[in-house]
CSV table of C-alpha atoms in Angstrom, one decimal:
chain,number,residue,atom,x,y,z
B,1,THR,CA,139.5,50.8,118.4
B,2,ALA,CA,142.8,50.8,116.1
B,3,GLY,CA,145.1,52.7,118.5
B,4,THR,CA,148.7,52.6,118.7
B,5,GLY,CA,151.0,50.2,120.6
B,6,PHE,CA,149.1,47.1,119.7
B,7,GLY,CA,149.2,44.1,117.4
B,8,PRO,CA,146.4,43.1,115.3
B,9,TRP,CA,143.0,42.0,116.6
B,10,THR,CA,142.4,38.3,117.2
B,11,VAL,CA,138.7,37.5,117.1
B,12,SER,CA,137.1,34.0,117.9
B,13,THR,CA,133.4,33.0,118.5
B,14,SER,CA,131.7,29.7,119.6
B,15,GLY,CA,128.2,28.7,119.0
B,16,SER,CA,125.9,31.5,118.2
B,17,ALA,CA,127.8,34.8,118.3
B,18,GLY,CA,129.3,37.6,116.3
B,19,THR,CA,131.2,40.8,116.2
B,20,PHE,CA,130.6,44.1,114.3
B,21,LEU,CA,131.0,47.8,114.3
B,22,GLY,CA,128.0,49.8,115.9
B,23,ASP,CA,126.9,52.5,118.0
B,24,ALA,CA,127.0,52.0,121.7
B,25,ALA,CA,124.1,54.5,121.8
B,26,ARG,CA,121.9,51.3,121.2
B,27,HIS,CA,122.4,50.9,125.0
B,28,GLY,CA,120.9,54.3,125.8
B,29,ALA,CA,122.0,57.9,125.7
B,30,GLY,CA,124.2,57.2,128.7
B,31,ALA,CA,126.6,55.2,126.5
B,32,ALA,CA,126.7,57.3,123.5
B,33,SER,CA,130.1,58.9,124.5
B,34,LEU,CA,131.8,55.6,124.3
B,35,ASP,CA,131.7,55.7,120.4
B,36,THR,CA,134.3,57.2,118.1
B,37,GLY,CA,132.8,58.6,114.8
B,38,GLY,CA,129.5,56.8,116.0
B,39,GLN,CA,130.9,53.6,116.3
B,40,SER,CA,132.5,51.2,118.8
B,41,PHE,CA,133.6,47.6,118.7
B,42,MET,CA,130.6,45.4,119.4
B,43,MET,CA,130.0,41.5,120.2
B,44,TRP,CA,127.0,39.5,121.0
B,45,ALA,CA,126.9,35.9,122.2
B,46,THR,CA,124.5,33.3,123.3
B,47,GLY,CA,127.4,31.0,122.9
B,48,SER,CA,130.6,33.0,123.4
B,49,ALA,CA,133.0,35.6,121.7
B,50,GLU,CA,136.1,37.3,122.4
B,51,ALA,CA,138.4,39.8,121.0
B,52,ALA,CA,142.2,40.1,122.0
B,53,ARG,CA,145.1,42.3,121.2
B,54,SER,CA,148.8,41.8,122.2
B,55,LEU,CA,150.7,44.9,123.2
B,56,THR,CA,153.6,45.7,121.0
B,57,THR,CA,155.6,46.1,124.2
B,58,PRO,CA,154.7,44.7,127.5
B,59,LEU,CA,153.8,47.2,130.1
B,60,SER,CA,156.8,48.7,132.0
B,61,SER,CA,156.6,50.0,135.6
B,62,GLY,CA,154.5,53.3,135.3
B,63,ASP,CA,152.8,52.5,132.0
B,64,THR,CA,149.1,52.5,131.9
B,65,LEU,CA,146.6,50.4,129.8
B,66,SER,CA,143.0,51.8,129.5
B,67,ALA,CA,139.8,50.8,127.8
B,68,SER,CA,136.2,51.7,128.3
B,69,PHE,CA,133.0,49.5,127.7
B,70,SER,CA,129.2,49.9,127.9
B,71,MET,CA,126.3,47.7,128.9
B,72,GLN,CA,122.6,47.6,129.4
B,73,PHE,CA,121.3,44.1,130.3
B,74,ASP,CA,123.1,42.0,133.0
B,75,ASN,CA,122.5,38.6,131.3
B,76,GLY,CA,125.5,36.3,130.8
B,77,ASN,CA,129.1,37.4,131.5
B,78,ARG,CA,131.0,40.1,129.9
B,79,GLY,CA,134.4,41.5,130.9
B,80,ILE,CA,138.1,42.1,130.3
B,81,ALA,CA,141.2,39.7,130.9
B,82,LEU,CA,144.8,40.5,131.2
B,83,SER,CA,147.6,38.1,130.4
B,84,ASN,CA,151.2,37.8,130.5
B,85,GLY,CA,153.2,35.2,128.3
B,86,GLY,CA,149.9,33.3,127.7
B,87,THR,CA,148.8,33.0,131.2
B,88,GLU,CA,145.9,35.1,132.5
B,89,VAL,CA,146.9,37.3,135.4
B,90,PHE,CA,143.7,39.5,136.0
B,91,TYR,CA,139.9,39.6,135.1
B,92,PHE,CA,137.2,42.0,135.5
B,93,GLN,CA,133.7,40.8,134.8
B,94,VAL,CA,130.1,41.7,135.2
B,95,ASN,CA,126.9,39.6,135.3
B,96,ASP,CA,123.7,39.6,137.0
B,97,SER,CA,125.4,38.9,140.5
B,98,GLY,CA,127.4,42.4,140.1
B,99,PHE,CA,131.0,43.1,139.3
B,100,ARG,CA,133.7,40.6,140.1
B,101,TRP,CA,137.5,40.7,139.7
B,102,SER,CA,140.5,38.8,140.6
B,103,GLY,CA,141.3,38.2,144.3
B,104,ASN,CA,137.6,37.8,145.3
B,105,GLY,CA,136.8,41.5,144.7
B,106,SER,CA,133.2,42.4,144.2
B,107,ALA,CA,130.8,45.4,143.7
B,108,SER,CA,127.0,45.5,143.5
B,109,LEU,CA,125.4,45.7,140.1
B,110,ILE,CA,124.3,49.2,139.0
B,111,PRO,CA,120.7,49.4,139.4
B,112,TRP,CA,118.3,49.3,136.2
B,113,GLY,CA,115.9,52.2,136.6
B,114,GLY,CA,117.4,55.4,135.1
B,115,LEU,CA,120.8,54.0,135.2
B,116,ARG,CA,121.5,50.7,133.2
B,117,GLU,CA,118.3,51.4,131.6
B,118,THR,CA,119.9,54.3,129.7
B,119,GLY,CA,123.2,52.7,129.2
B,120,VAL,CA,126.4,52.6,131.4
B,121,ILE,CA,130.0,53.4,130.4
B,122,VAL,CA,132.7,51.7,132.7
B,123,THR,CA,136.4,53.2,132.3
B,124,PHE,CA,139.0,50.6,133.2
B,125,SER,CA,142.6,51.2,133.5
B,126,VAL,CA,145.6,49.3,135.0
B,127,THR,CA,149.0,50.8,135.8
B,128,LYS,CA,152.1,48.6,136.1
B,129,THR,CA,154.1,48.7,139.3
B,130,PRO,CA,157.4,47.3,140.1
B,131,SER,CA,156.0,44.1,141.7
B,132,GLY,CA,152.6,44.0,140.1
B,133,ALA,CA,149.9,46.3,139.0
B,134,PHE,CA,147.1,48.6,140.1
B,135,PHE,CA,143.6,48.8,138.6
B,136,THR,CA,140.6,51.1,138.6
B,137,ALA,CA,137.1,50.7,137.3
B,138,VAL,CA,134.9,53.6,137.4
B,139,SER,CA,131.1,54.0,136.1
B,140,ASN,CA,129.9,57.2,134.5
B,141,LYS,CA,126.6,56.7,136.5
B,142,GLY,CA,128.0,56.1,139.9
B,143,GLY,CA,127.6,53.0,141.9
B,144,LEU,CA,131.1,51.5,140.9
B,145,ASN,CA,134.3,52.9,141.8
B,146,ALA,CA,136.5,49.7,142.2
B,147,SER,CA,140.2,49.8,142.7
B,148,GLY,CA,143.0,47.3,143.8
B,149,THR,CA,146.4,45.6,143.3
B,150,PHE,CA,147.4,42.4,142.0
B,151,THR,CA,150.7,40.4,141.3
B,152,ALA,CA,151.8,40.2,137.7
B,153,ALA,CA,155.4,39.9,136.4
B,154,GLY,CA,154.1,41.7,133.3
B,155,ILE,CA,151.0,42.4,131.2
B,156,ASP,CA,151.4,41.8,127.4
B,157,ARG,CA,147.8,41.1,126.1
B,158,ILE,CA,144.1,42.3,126.8
B,159,LYS,CA,141.1,40.4,125.9
B,160,PHE,CA,137.4,41.5,125.8
B,161,TYR,CA,135.0,38.5,126.2
B,162,VAL,CA,131.1,37.9,126.4
B,163,ASN,CA,129.1,34.6,126.8
B,164,SER,CA,125.6,33.6,127.4
B,165,ALA,CA,124.4,36.9,127.0
B,166,GLY,CA,121.6,36.5,124.6
B,167,GLY,CA,120.6,38.6,121.6
B,168,GLY,CA,119.1,41.9,121.1
B,169,ALA,CA,120.9,45.4,121.5
B,170,GLY,CA,120.6,45.4,125.3
B,171,GLY,CA,122.7,42.1,125.5
B,172,ASP,CA,125.5,43.5,123.1
B,173,TYR,CA,128.9,44.1,124.5
B,174,ALA,CA,130.5,47.5,123.3
B,175,PHE,CA,134.0,48.6,123.8
B,176,ASN,CA,136.3,51.3,122.7
B,177,LYS,CA,139.0,53.9,123.5
B,178,LEU,CA,141.8,51.1,124.1
B,179,SER,CA,145.1,53.1,124.8
B,180,VAL,CA,148.7,52.7,126.2
B,181,THR,CA,150.2,55.6,128.1
B,182,ALA,CA,154.0,55.2,128.6
B,183,SER,CA,155.6,56.3,132.0
B,184,THR,CA,156.9,59.7,131.9
B,185,SER,CA,159.6,58.9,134.6
B,186,ASP,CA,162.4,58.9,131.9
B,187,ASN,CA,161.6,62.7,131.4
B,188,ILE,CA,162.7,63.7,135.0
B,189,PRO,CA,165.8,65.8,134.9
B,190,PRO,CA,168.9,64.3,136.6
B,191,THR,CA,170.2,65.3,139.9
B,192,LEU,CA,173.5,67.2,139.5
B,193,VAL,CA,175.9,67.2,142.4
B,194,LEU,CA,179.2,69.1,142.5
B,195,SER,CA,182.0,68.7,144.9
B,196,ALA,CA,183.8,71.7,146.4
B,197,ASN,CA,186.4,72.1,143.8
B,198,GLN,CA,184.1,71.8,140.8
B,199,ARG,CA,182.3,74.4,138.9
B,200,LEU,CA,179.5,74.1,136.5
B,201,ILE,CA,180.2,75.0,132.9
B,202,ALA,CA,177.0,73.8,131.1
B,203,ILE,CA,174.5,71.1,131.3
B,204,SER,CA,172.2,69.9,128.3
B,205,VAL,CA,169.1,67.6,129.0
B,206,VAL,CA,167.6,65.8,126.1
B,207,SER,CA,164.1,64.3,126.5
């Protein structure tokens, strides 16, 4: 969960809660691929816990921020929140009512039998656009293929949070694979236009 393009982690807890490095496979075989070297960042909370990181550089148009999390039980609330300049601009959350996100978006909870029962990974990504951002959230077990747009002047911080989720491995919140991918638009070769009385001698493109 170290990655590049981010500042240090800021972790806070309230009430009965904690953070640790552990294996997402505790949620079942369906969540094992979340781990890197057998570990993911884990949080548990009957109170509340959150872990946040600032981006070294706020997302520019075309940049993509992505992360994945795993879950098993649906008690409490767990999710991701994005901020700009200290103001939350988007959230994506799951609880026993299903998946919810900014703008009154919603999706049904992934069923237990054979699905959440053996662990579910959700891959979340957000791409900055000139006027806002576009997000996707997809489950490795099906039943979730969410997407949409939201307004945001910028995105410079991501937060993972869990509250009122109880104890035990099934209530833990695991996340990993946090990354920022820069836009490749700057690598597009320029368009060259010659007038009728000009001729091309040479052109050099440095990427």
